[in-house]
């Protein structure tokens, strides 16, 4: 920027044509616009580092980051648009063309509005998402059966990083027209559950004690919620539900898999006779009648 300003200031001393003056003015405008965009990126980087705690963002911080990300994208569009308009306005030929275009602005506006209906709808939806915030940066969501983390929110789409590191690109209007699951809407903590079917002769109290032992030995458990209940029964077996909490959806998924495996191993090793049995009572009754 400084060399361009020095050159611009020396035009009163050095006699140069207007063409060179227009070029230097355009370079100053472009350079100044680049500085504004770089400043926005720097502010975003500083805010992200400030709000990062142990590698995660809390719900309140994620709201601010989401609004900041959207407003940054919108501001960059405005800066670039104004920069291009000012550069063209400094060019006499382009200025005449711009005046001609402005006289037909009404017709062009109607045509552009019809052609860009979806883009305008996405932009309006983006403002709604940025301030009502059904989703935020780092939210863990399930969209049409796909689990992932909100990685980026732009002016037209949302980028979801799935559990296997794929990127799911979803238009913004999807979130206003469809329902979806947000596991971290107000907080990252989440409860997981494991269902196991056992025979009626199984000692439930023993498994409840074993569950607490397993959770205390597992670093993924946040030591808040742990219980085991009989949630269902039928003519074959009873269903046990083990519930526990973790810091986030990824950890609760891993904890579910580990606890399920360990509980099944405990039953197989200590109470193999209590595994679900298929009692063919109807056949016995039929044979008795025969």
PDB file of C-alpha atoms in Angstrom:
ATOM      1  CA  UNK A   1       0.000   0.000   0.000  1.00  0.00           C
ATOM      2  CA  UNK A   2       2.732   2.493   0.948  1.00  0.00           C
ATOM      3  CA  UNK A   3       4.580   2.414  -2.441  1.00  0.00           C
ATOM      4  CA  UNK A   4       1.306   2.962  -4.282  1.00  0.00           C
ATOM      5  CA  UNK A   5       0.436   5.914  -2.016  1.00  0.00           C
ATOM      6  CA  UNK A   6       3.883   7.457  -2.588  1.00  0.00           C
ATOM      7  CA  UNK A   7       3.525   7.091  -6.351  1.00  0.00           C
ATOM      8  CA  UNK A   8       0.020   8.589  -6.187  1.00  0.00           C
ATOM      9  CA  UNK A   9       1.317  11.533  -4.157  1.00  0.00           C
ATOM     10  CA  UNK A  10       4.109  12.228  -6.641  1.00  0.00           C
ATOM     11  CA  UNK A  11       1.750  12.789  -9.585  1.00  0.00           C
ATOM     12  CA  UNK A  12       1.679  16.511  -8.788  1.00  0.00           C
ATOM     13  CA  UNK A  13       5.437  16.612  -9.274  1.00  0.00           C
ATOM     14  CA  UNK A  14       5.899  14.096 -12.099  1.00  0.00           C
ATOM     15  CA  UNK A  15       3.823  14.757 -15.182  1.00  0.00           C
ATOM     16  CA  UNK A  16       2.110  11.483 -16.145  1.00  0.00           C
ATOM     17  CA  UNK A  17      -0.984  10.841 -18.210  1.00  0.00           C
ATOM     18  CA  UNK A  18      -4.395  10.126 -16.731  1.00  0.00           C
ATOM     19  CA  UNK A  19      -4.165   6.465 -17.761  1.00  0.00           C
ATOM     20  CA  UNK A  20      -1.316   5.844 -15.297  1.00  0.00           C
ATOM     21  CA  UNK A  21      -3.229   7.742 -12.610  1.00  0.00           C
ATOM     22  CA  UNK A  22      -6.251   5.455 -13.121  1.00  0.00           C
ATOM     23  CA  UNK A  23      -4.042   2.358 -12.901  1.00  0.00           C
ATOM     24  CA  UNK A  24      -2.439   3.523  -9.640  1.00  0.00           C
ATOM     25  CA  UNK A  25      -5.838   4.434  -8.140  1.00  0.00           C
ATOM     26  CA  UNK A  26      -7.175   1.007  -9.080  1.00  0.00           C
ATOM     27  CA  UNK A  27      -4.171  -0.695  -7.473  1.00  0.00           C
ATOM     28  CA  UNK A  28      -4.684   1.318  -4.275  1.00  0.00           C
ATOM     29  CA  UNK A  29      -8.362   0.313  -4.152  1.00  0.00           C
ATOM     30  CA  UNK A  30      -7.539  -3.370  -4.745  1.00  0.00           C
ATOM     31  CA  UNK A  31      -4.765  -3.290  -2.144  1.00  0.00           C
ATOM     32  CA  UNK A  32      -6.978  -1.602   0.432  1.00  0.00           C
ATOM     33  CA  UNK A  33      -9.736  -4.171  -0.170  1.00  0.00           C
ATOM     34  CA  UNK A  34      -7.223  -6.987   0.283  1.00  0.00           C
ATOM     35  CA  UNK A  35      -6.122  -5.420   3.591  1.00  0.00           C
ATOM     36  CA  UNK A  36      -9.724  -5.299   4.830  1.00  0.00           C
ATOM     37  CA  UNK A  37     -10.279  -8.969   3.934  1.00  0.00           C
ATOM     38  CA  UNK A  38      -7.003  -9.944   5.613  1.00  0.00           C
ATOM     39  CA  UNK A  39      -8.092  -7.993   8.701  1.00  0.00           C
ATOM     40  CA  UNK A  40     -11.393  -9.905   8.812  1.00  0.00           C
ATOM     41  CA  UNK A  41      -9.533 -13.233   8.564  1.00  0.00           C
ATOM     42  CA  UNK A  42      -7.151 -12.146  11.321  1.00  0.00           C
ATOM     43  CA  UNK A  43     -10.028 -11.176  13.614  1.00  0.00           C
ATOM     44  CA  UNK A  44     -11.702 -14.538  12.993  1.00  0.00           C
ATOM     45  CA  UNK A  45      -8.470 -16.376  13.787  1.00  0.00           C
ATOM     46  CA  UNK A  46      -7.997 -14.442  17.037  1.00  0.00           C
ATOM     47  CA  UNK A  47     -11.590 -15.065  18.141  1.00  0.00           C
ATOM     48  CA  UNK A  48     -11.317 -18.790  17.353  1.00  0.00           C
ATOM     49  CA  UNK A  49      -8.159 -19.138  19.447  1.00  0.00           C
ATOM     50  CA  UNK A  50      -9.717 -17.155  22.289  1.00  0.00           C
ATOM     51  CA  UNK A  51     -12.840 -19.331  22.390  1.00  0.00           C
ATOM     52  CA  UNK A  52     -11.055 -22.676  22.069  1.00  0.00           C
ATOM     53  CA  UNK A  53     -10.949 -24.554  25.390  1.00  0.00           C
ATOM     54  CA  UNK A  54      -9.266 -27.979  25.520  1.00  0.00           C
ATOM     55  CA  UNK A  55      -9.746 -28.361  21.779  1.00  0.00           C
ATOM     56  CA  UNK A  56     -13.527 -27.798  21.988  1.00  0.00           C
ATOM     57  CA  UNK A  57     -15.890 -24.832  21.869  1.00  0.00           C
ATOM     58  CA  UNK A  58     -18.668 -24.426  24.402  1.00  0.00           C
ATOM     59  CA  UNK A  59     -22.226 -23.730  23.234  1.00  0.00           C
ATOM     60  CA  UNK A  60     -22.036 -19.964  23.840  1.00  0.00           C
ATOM     61  CA  UNK A  61     -18.702 -19.668  22.039  1.00  0.00           C
ATOM     62  CA  UNK A  62     -19.975 -21.718  19.091  1.00  0.00           C
ATOM     63  CA  UNK A  63     -22.876 -19.281  18.673  1.00  0.00           C
ATOM     64  CA  UNK A  64     -20.431 -16.380  18.402  1.00  0.00           C
ATOM     65  CA  UNK A  65     -18.194 -18.291  15.971  1.00  0.00           C
ATOM     66  CA  UNK A  66     -21.163 -19.139  13.745  1.00  0.00           C
ATOM     67  CA  UNK A  67     -22.314 -15.520  13.568  1.00  0.00           C
ATOM     68  CA  UNK A  68     -18.751 -14.340  13.014  1.00  0.00           C
ATOM     69  CA  UNK A  69     -18.184 -16.852  10.194  1.00  0.00           C
ATOM     70  CA  UNK A  70     -21.366 -15.818   8.375  1.00  0.00           C
ATOM     71  CA  UNK A  71     -20.831 -12.084   8.849  1.00  0.00           C
ATOM     72  CA  UNK A  72     -17.240 -12.424   7.635  1.00  0.00           C
ATOM     73  CA  UNK A  73     -18.388 -14.132   4.423  1.00  0.00           C
ATOM     74  CA  UNK A  74     -21.086 -11.523   3.879  1.00  0.00           C
ATOM     75  CA  UNK A  75     -18.642  -8.668   4.537  1.00  0.00           C
ATOM     76  CA  UNK A  76     -16.120 -10.087   2.058  1.00  0.00           C
ATOM     77  CA  UNK A  77     -18.806 -10.151  -0.643  1.00  0.00           C
ATOM     78  CA  UNK A  78     -19.666  -6.500   0.097  1.00  0.00           C
ATOM     79  CA  UNK A  79     -15.995  -5.428   0.086  1.00  0.00           C
ATOM     80  CA  UNK A  80     -15.283  -7.137  -3.237  1.00  0.00           C
ATOM     81  CA  UNK A  81     -18.460  -5.733  -4.813  1.00  0.00           C
ATOM     82  CA  UNK A  82     -17.690  -2.165  -3.713  1.00  0.00           C
ATOM     83  CA  UNK A  83     -14.047  -2.493  -4.818  1.00  0.00           C
ATOM     84  CA  UNK A  84     -15.034  -3.651  -8.306  1.00  0.00           C
ATOM     85  CA  UNK A  85     -17.643  -0.896  -8.568  1.00  0.00           C
ATOM     86  CA  UNK A  86     -15.164   1.842  -7.541  1.00  0.00           C
ATOM     87  CA  UNK A  87     -12.463   0.544  -9.909  1.00  0.00           C
ATOM     88  CA  UNK A  88     -14.907   0.501 -12.817  1.00  0.00           C
ATOM     89  CA  UNK A  89     -16.205   3.945 -11.886  1.00  0.00           C
ATOM     90  CA  UNK A  90     -12.662   5.347 -12.242  1.00  0.00           C
ATOM     91  CA  UNK A  91     -12.518   4.115 -15.841  1.00  0.00           C
ATOM     92  CA  UNK A  92     -14.338   6.628 -18.091  1.00  0.00           C
ATOM     93  CA  UNK A  93     -15.513   4.016 -20.621  1.00  0.00           C
ATOM     94  CA  UNK A  94     -16.808   1.751 -17.860  1.00  0.00           C
ATOM     95  CA  UNK A  95     -18.476   4.733 -16.161  1.00  0.00           C
ATOM     96  CA  UNK A  96     -20.512   5.437 -19.288  1.00  0.00           C
ATOM     97  CA  UNK A  97     -21.461   1.772 -19.504  1.00  0.00           C
ATOM     98  CA  UNK A  98     -22.480   1.819 -15.854  1.00  0.00           C
ATOM     99  CA  UNK A  99     -24.702   4.849 -16.400  1.00  0.00           C
ATOM    100  CA  UNK A 100     -26.419   3.051 -19.286  1.00  0.00           C
ATOM    101  CA  UNK A 101     -26.920  -0.034 -17.137  1.00  0.00           C
ATOM    102  CA  UNK A 102     -28.379   2.026 -14.281  1.00  0.00           C
ATOM    103  CA  UNK A 103     -31.063   3.404 -16.566  1.00  0.00           C
ATOM    104  CA  UNK A 104     -32.254  -0.179 -17.079  1.00  0.00           C
ATOM    105  CA  UNK A 105     -31.784  -1.201 -13.442  1.00  0.00           C
ATOM    106  CA  UNK A 106     -35.461  -1.961 -12.908  1.00  0.00           C
ATOM    107  CA  UNK A 107     -35.692  -4.509 -15.697  1.00  0.00           C
ATOM    108  CA  UNK A 108     -32.305  -6.026 -14.830  1.00  0.00           C
ATOM    109  CA  UNK A 109     -33.298  -6.243 -11.176  1.00  0.00           C
ATOM    110  CA  UNK A 110     -36.455  -8.185 -12.031  1.00  0.00           C
ATOM    111  CA  UNK A 111     -34.577 -10.567 -14.321  1.00  0.00           C
ATOM    112  CA  UNK A 112     -31.796 -11.079 -11.768  1.00  0.00           C
ATOM    113  CA  UNK A 113     -34.318 -11.645  -8.985  1.00  0.00           C
ATOM    114  CA  UNK A 114     -36.133 -14.348 -10.934  1.00  0.00           C
ATOM    115  CA  UNK A 115     -32.886 -16.023 -11.978  1.00  0.00           C
ATOM    116  CA  UNK A 116     -31.396 -15.962  -8.491  1.00  0.00           C
ATOM    117  CA  UNK A 117     -34.413 -17.008  -6.434  1.00  0.00           C
ATOM    118  CA  UNK A 118     -32.622 -19.957  -4.834  1.00  0.00           C
ATOM    119  CA  UNK A 119     -29.491 -17.939  -4.137  1.00  0.00           C
ATOM    120  CA  UNK A 120     -31.511 -15.172  -2.478  1.00  0.00           C
ATOM    121  CA  UNK A 121     -33.479 -17.756  -0.481  1.00  0.00           C
ATOM    122  CA  UNK A 122     -30.206 -19.332   0.661  1.00  0.00           C
ATOM    123  CA  UNK A 123     -28.874 -15.921   1.695  1.00  0.00           C
ATOM    124  CA  UNK A 124     -31.989 -15.161   3.752  1.00  0.00           C
ATOM    125  CA  UNK A 125     -31.826 -18.636   5.295  1.00  0.00           C
ATOM    126  CA  UNK A 126     -28.164 -17.968   6.099  1.00  0.00           C
ATOM    127  CA  UNK A 127     -29.129 -14.889   8.117  1.00  0.00           C
ATOM    128  CA  UNK A 128     -31.759 -16.941   9.957  1.00  0.00           C
ATOM    129  CA  UNK A 129     -29.259 -19.685  10.766  1.00  0.00           C
ATOM    130  CA  UNK A 130     -26.613 -17.181  11.872  1.00  0.00           C
ATOM    131  CA  UNK A 131     -28.902 -15.545  14.429  1.00  0.00           C
ATOM    132  CA  UNK A 132     -31.533 -18.163  15.366  1.00  0.00           C
ATOM    133  CA  UNK A 133     -28.831 -20.862  15.184  1.00  0.00           C
ATOM    134  CA  UNK A 134     -30.491 -24.253  14.811  1.00  0.00           C
ATOM    135  CA  UNK A 135     -26.953 -25.338  13.906  1.00  0.00           C
ATOM    136  CA  UNK A 136     -23.584 -23.907  14.892  1.00  0.00           C
ATOM    137  CA  UNK A 137     -19.934 -24.476  14.079  1.00  0.00           C
ATOM    138  CA  UNK A 138     -18.775 -27.777  15.688  1.00  0.00           C
ATOM    139  CA  UNK A 139     -22.344 -29.022  16.229  1.00  0.00           C
ATOM    140  CA  UNK A 140     -22.723 -32.797  15.964  1.00  0.00           C
ATOM    141  CA  UNK A 141     -25.732 -33.536  13.756  1.00  0.00           C
ATOM    142  CA  UNK A 142     -27.505 -36.383  11.990  1.00  0.00           C
ATOM    143  CA  UNK A 143     -28.827 -35.468   8.533  1.00  0.00           C
ATOM    144  CA  UNK A 144     -30.699 -38.113   6.533  1.00  0.00           C
ATOM    145  CA  UNK A 145     -28.909 -40.876   8.429  1.00  0.00           C
ATOM    146  CA  UNK A 146     -25.453 -39.294   8.094  1.00  0.00           C
ATOM    147  CA  UNK A 147     -23.682 -38.427  11.354  1.00  0.00           C
ATOM    148  CA  UNK A 148     -21.091 -35.650  11.280  1.00  0.00           C
ATOM    149  CA  UNK A 149     -19.779 -32.351  12.630  1.00  0.00           C
ATOM    150  CA  UNK A 150     -20.599 -28.911  11.222  1.00  0.00           C
ATOM    151  CA  UNK A 151     -17.252 -27.814   9.796  1.00  0.00           C
ATOM    152  CA  UNK A 152     -18.191 -24.626   7.936  1.00  0.00           C
ATOM    153  CA  UNK A 153     -21.228 -22.420   7.260  1.00  0.00           C
ATOM    154  CA  UNK A 154     -21.031 -20.302   4.108  1.00  0.00           C
ATOM    155  CA  UNK A 155     -23.488 -17.945   2.440  1.00  0.00           C
ATOM    156  CA  UNK A 156     -25.081 -20.756   0.424  1.00  0.00           C
ATOM    157  CA  UNK A 157     -24.257 -24.131   2.001  1.00  0.00           C
ATOM    158  CA  UNK A 158     -23.111 -25.961   5.119  1.00  0.00           C
ATOM    159  CA  UNK A 159     -20.184 -28.393   5.154  1.00  0.00           C
ATOM    160  CA  UNK A 160     -20.668 -31.470   7.361  1.00  0.00           C
ATOM    161  CA  UNK A 161     -17.597 -33.561   8.190  1.00  0.00           C
ATOM    162  CA  UNK A 162     -18.854 -37.129   8.587  1.00  0.00           C
ATOM    163  CA  UNK A 163     -17.431 -39.682  11.015  1.00  0.00           C
ATOM    164  CA  UNK A 164     -15.347 -41.266   8.215  1.00  0.00           C
ATOM    165  CA  UNK A 165     -13.946 -37.823   7.173  1.00  0.00           C
ATOM    166  CA  UNK A 166     -16.126 -37.380   4.111  1.00  0.00           C
ATOM    167  CA  UNK A 167     -17.587 -33.934   3.462  1.00  0.00           C
ATOM    168  CA  UNK A 168     -21.357 -33.631   3.111  1.00  0.00           C
ATOM    169  CA  UNK A 169     -22.309 -30.339   1.425  1.00  0.00           C
ATOM    170  CA  UNK A 170     -25.883 -29.332   2.290  1.00  0.00           C
ATOM    171  CA  UNK A 171     -27.719 -26.238   0.895  1.00  0.00           C
ATOM    172  CA  UNK A 172     -28.795 -23.771   3.562  1.00  0.00           C
ATOM    173  CA  UNK A 173     -32.476 -24.002   2.662  1.00  0.00           C
ATOM    174  CA  UNK A 174     -32.390 -27.699   3.638  1.00  0.00           C
ATOM    175  CA  UNK A 175     -32.268 -26.693   7.307  1.00  0.00           C
ATOM    176  CA  UNK A 176     -35.385 -24.541   7.020  1.00  0.00           C
ATOM    177  CA  UNK A 177     -37.391 -27.112   5.029  1.00  0.00           C
ATOM    178  CA  UNK A 178     -36.403 -30.368   6.752  1.00  0.00           C
ATOM    179  CA  UNK A 179     -35.990 -31.719  10.252  1.00  0.00           C
ATOM    180  CA  UNK A 180     -32.654 -32.992  11.508  1.00  0.00           C
ATOM    181  CA  UNK A 181     -31.038 -34.133  14.747  1.00  0.00           C
ATOM    182  CA  UNK A 182     -28.681 -31.774  16.590  1.00  0.00           C
ATOM    183  CA  UNK A 183     -26.954 -33.677  19.391  1.00  0.00           C
ATOM    184  CA  UNK A 184     -25.119 -30.622  20.723  1.00  0.00           C
ATOM    185  CA  UNK A 185     -27.744 -27.894  20.402  1.00  0.00           C
ATOM    186  CA  UNK A 186     -27.230 -26.478  23.908  1.00  0.00           C
ATOM    187  CA  UNK A 187     -24.310 -28.540  25.230  1.00  0.00           C
ATOM    188  CA  UNK A 188     -21.854 -31.178  24.061  1.00  0.00           C
ATOM    189  CA  UNK A 189     -22.668 -33.671  26.818  1.00  0.00           C
ATOM    190  CA  UNK A 190     -24.788 -36.583  25.643  1.00  0.00           C
ATOM    191  CA  UNK A 191     -26.245 -39.805  27.030  1.00  0.00           C
ATOM    192  CA  UNK A 192     -25.646 -43.150  25.369  1.00  0.00           C
ATOM    193  CA  UNK A 193     -27.465 -46.426  25.903  1.00  0.00           C
ATOM    194  CA  UNK A 194     -26.867 -50.130  25.335  1.00  0.00           C
ATOM    195  CA  UNK A 195     -29.668 -52.724  25.145  1.00  0.00           C
ATOM    196  CA  UNK A 196     -29.071 -56.358  26.113  1.00  0.00           C
ATOM    197  CA  UNK A 197     -31.575 -59.212  26.214  1.00  0.00           C
ATOM    198  CA  UNK A 198     -31.165 -61.895  28.902  1.00  0.00           C
ATOM    199  CA  UNK A 199     -33.153 -64.746  30.381  1.00  0.00           C
ATOM    200  CA  UNK A 200     -35.539 -64.208  33.293  1.00  0.00           C
ATOM    201  CA  UNK A 201     -33.158 -66.112  35.583  1.00  0.00           C
ATOM    202  CA  UNK A 202     -30.369 -63.573  35.145  1.00  0.00           C
ATOM    203  CA  UNK A 203     -29.336 -61.608  38.319  1.00  0.00           C
ATOM    204  CA  UNK A 204     -29.779 -57.987  37.228  1.00  0.00           C
ATOM    205  CA  UNK A 205     -28.122 -56.559  40.364  1.00  0.00           C
ATOM    206  CA  UNK A 206     -24.841 -58.284  39.492  1.00  0.00           C
ATOM    207  CA  UNK A 207     -24.756 -56.679  36.045  1.00  0.00           C
ATOM    208  CA  UNK A 208     -25.625 -53.286  37.533  1.00  0.00           C
ATOM    209  CA  UNK A 209     -22.598 -53.539  39.807  1.00  0.00           C
ATOM    210  CA  UNK A 210     -20.404 -54.689  36.920  1.00  0.00           C
ATOM    211  CA  UNK A 211     -21.534 -51.724  34.817  1.00  0.00           C
ATOM    212  CA  UNK A 212     -20.350 -49.248  37.460  1.00  0.00           C
ATOM    213  CA  UNK A 213     -16.997 -51.027  37.680  1.00  0.00           C
ATOM    214  CA  UNK A 214     -16.524 -50.920  33.914  1.00  0.00           C
ATOM    215  CA  UNK A 215     -17.452 -47.249  33.664  1.00  0.00           C
ATOM    216  CA  UNK A 216     -15.106 -46.245  36.491  1.00  0.00           C
ATOM    217  CA  UNK A 217     -12.271 -47.964  34.660  1.00  0.00           C
ATOM    218  CA  UNK A 218     -13.098 -46.236  31.349  1.00  0.00           C
ATOM    219  CA  UNK A 219     -11.663 -42.738  30.734  1.00  0.00           C
ATOM    220  CA  UNK A 220     -14.475 -41.877  28.278  1.00  0.00           C
ATOM    221  CA  UNK A 221     -17.118 -41.787  31.021  1.00  0.00           C
ATOM    222  CA  UNK A 222     -17.646 -38.289  32.454  1.00  0.00           C
ATOM    223  CA  UNK A 223     -18.822 -39.728  35.816  1.00  0.00           C
ATOM    224  CA  UNK A 224     -22.238 -38.048  35.694  1.00  0.00           C
ATOM    225  CA  UNK A 225     -24.876 -40.605  34.673  1.00  0.00           C
ATOM    226  CA  UNK A 226     -24.782 -44.397  34.991  1.00  0.00           C
ATOM    227  CA  UNK A 227     -27.729 -46.736  35.498  1.00  0.00           C
ATOM    228  CA  UNK A 228     -29.072 -50.085  34.409  1.00  0.00           C
ATOM    229  CA  UNK A 229     -32.825 -50.728  34.200  1.00  0.00           C
ATOM    230  CA  UNK A 230     -35.161 -53.466  32.999  1.00  0.00           C
ATOM    231  CA  UNK A 231     -37.013 -51.632  30.249  1.00  0.00           C
ATOM    232  CA  UNK A 232     -38.940 -54.433  28.534  1.00  0.00           C
ATOM    233  CA  UNK A 233     -40.012 -58.047  28.885  1.00  0.00           C
ATOM    234  CA  UNK A 234     -41.857 -60.575  26.753  1.00  0.00           C
ATOM    235  CA  UNK A 235     -42.492 -64.327  26.678  1.00  0.00           C
ATOM    236  CA  UNK A 236     -38.865 -65.042  25.744  1.00  0.00           C
ATOM    237  CA  UNK A 237     -36.537 -62.669  27.634  1.00  0.00           C
ATOM    238  CA  UNK A 238     -36.200 -59.378  29.432  1.00  0.00           C
ATOM    239  CA  UNK A 239     -34.466 -56.337  28.006  1.00  0.00           C
ATOM    240  CA  UNK A 240     -31.863 -54.423  30.008  1.00  0.00           C
ATOM    241  CA  UNK A 241     -30.869 -50.861  29.216  1.00  0.00           C
ATOM    242  CA  UNK A 242     -27.532 -49.493  30.374  1.00  0.00           C
ATOM    243  CA  UNK A 243     -27.258 -45.693  30.130  1.00  0.00           C
ATOM    244  CA  UNK A 244     -24.234 -43.483  30.695  1.00  0.00           C
ATOM    245  CA  UNK A 245     -22.973 -40.044  29.717  1.00  0.00           C
ATOM    246  CA  UNK A 246     -19.876 -38.712  27.954  1.00  0.00           C
ATOM    247  CA  UNK A 247     -18.389 -35.377  26.899  1.00  0.00           C
ATOM    248  CA  UNK A 248     -19.499 -35.531  23.270  1.00  0.00           C
ATOM    249  CA  UNK A 249     -21.174 -37.737  20.678  1.00  0.00           C
ATOM    250  CA  UNK A 250     -17.940 -39.254  19.397  1.00  0.00           C
ATOM    251  CA  UNK A 251     -16.873 -40.390  22.851  1.00  0.00           C
ATOM    252  CA  UNK A 252     -20.318 -41.721  23.748  1.00  0.00           C
ATOM    253  CA  UNK A 253     -20.307 -43.807  20.557  1.00  0.00           C
ATOM    254  CA  UNK A 254     -16.963 -45.395  21.461  1.00  0.00           C
ATOM    255  CA  UNK A 255     -18.127 -45.877  25.039  1.00  0.00           C
ATOM    256  CA  UNK A 256     -21.298 -47.640  23.860  1.00  0.00           C
ATOM    257  CA  UNK A 257     -19.298 -50.078  21.746  1.00  0.00           C
ATOM    258  CA  UNK A 258     -16.853 -50.844  24.558  1.00  0.00           C
ATOM    259  CA  UNK A 259     -19.508 -51.255  27.259  1.00  0.00           C
ATOM    260  CA  UNK A 260     -21.670 -53.472  25.033  1.00  0.00           C
ATOM    261  CA  UNK A 261     -18.729 -55.775  24.319  1.00  0.00           C
ATOM    262  CA  UNK A 262     -17.656 -55.948  27.970  1.00  0.00           C
ATOM    263  CA  UNK A 263     -21.149 -56.621  29.320  1.00  0.00           C
ATOM    264  CA  UNK A 264     -21.746 -59.420  26.813  1.00  0.00           C
ATOM    265  CA  UNK A 265     -18.365 -60.940  27.711  1.00  0.00           C
ATOM    266  CA  UNK A 266     -19.275 -60.758  31.413  1.00  0.00           C
ATOM    267  CA  UNK A 267     -22.564 -62.595  30.826  1.00  0.00           C
ATOM    268  CA  UNK A 268     -20.916 -65.239  28.620  1.00  0.00           C
ATOM    269  CA  UNK A 269     -18.182 -65.897  31.163  1.00  0.00           C
ATOM    270  CA  UNK A 270     -20.198 -65.855  34.389  1.00  0.00           C
ATOM    271  CA  UNK A 271     -23.820 -66.589  33.454  1.00  0.00           C
ATOM    272  CA  UNK A 272     -23.877 -68.460  30.124  1.00  0.00           C
ATOM    273  CA  UNK A 273     -27.056 -70.253  31.167  1.00  0.00           C
ATOM    274  CA  UNK A 274     -28.832 -66.865  31.345  1.00  0.00           C
ATOM    275  CA  UNK A 275     -28.434 -66.017  27.691  1.00  0.00           C
ATOM    276  CA  UNK A 276     -31.773 -65.622  25.845  1.00  0.00           C
ATOM    277  CA  UNK A 277     -33.490 -68.953  25.227  1.00  0.00           C
ATOM    278  CA  UNK A 278     -36.138 -69.899  22.714  1.00  0.00           C
ATOM    279  CA  UNK A 279     -38.743 -71.963  24.551  1.00  0.00           C
ATOM    280  CA  UNK A 280     -41.029 -73.708  22.112  1.00  0.00           C
ATOM    281  CA  UNK A 281     -44.051 -73.902  24.397  1.00  0.00           C
ATOM    282  CA  UNK A 282     -46.548 -73.997  21.542  1.00  0.00           C
ATOM    283  CA  UNK A 283     -44.936 -77.140  20.140  1.00  0.00           C
ATOM    284  CA  UNK A 284     -44.942 -78.791  23.556  1.00  0.00           C
ATOM    285  CA  UNK A 285     -48.644 -78.069  23.970  1.00  0.00           C
ATOM    286  CA  UNK A 286     -49.350 -79.430  20.494  1.00  0.00           C
ATOM    287  CA  UNK A 287     -47.427 -82.637  21.217  1.00  0.00           C
ATOM    288  CA  UNK A 288     -49.341 -83.079  24.503  1.00  0.00           C
ATOM    289  CA  UNK A 289     -52.669 -82.681  22.697  1.00  0.00           C
ATOM    290  CA  UNK A 290     -51.605 -85.249  20.109  1.00  0.00           C
TER     291      UNK A 290
END
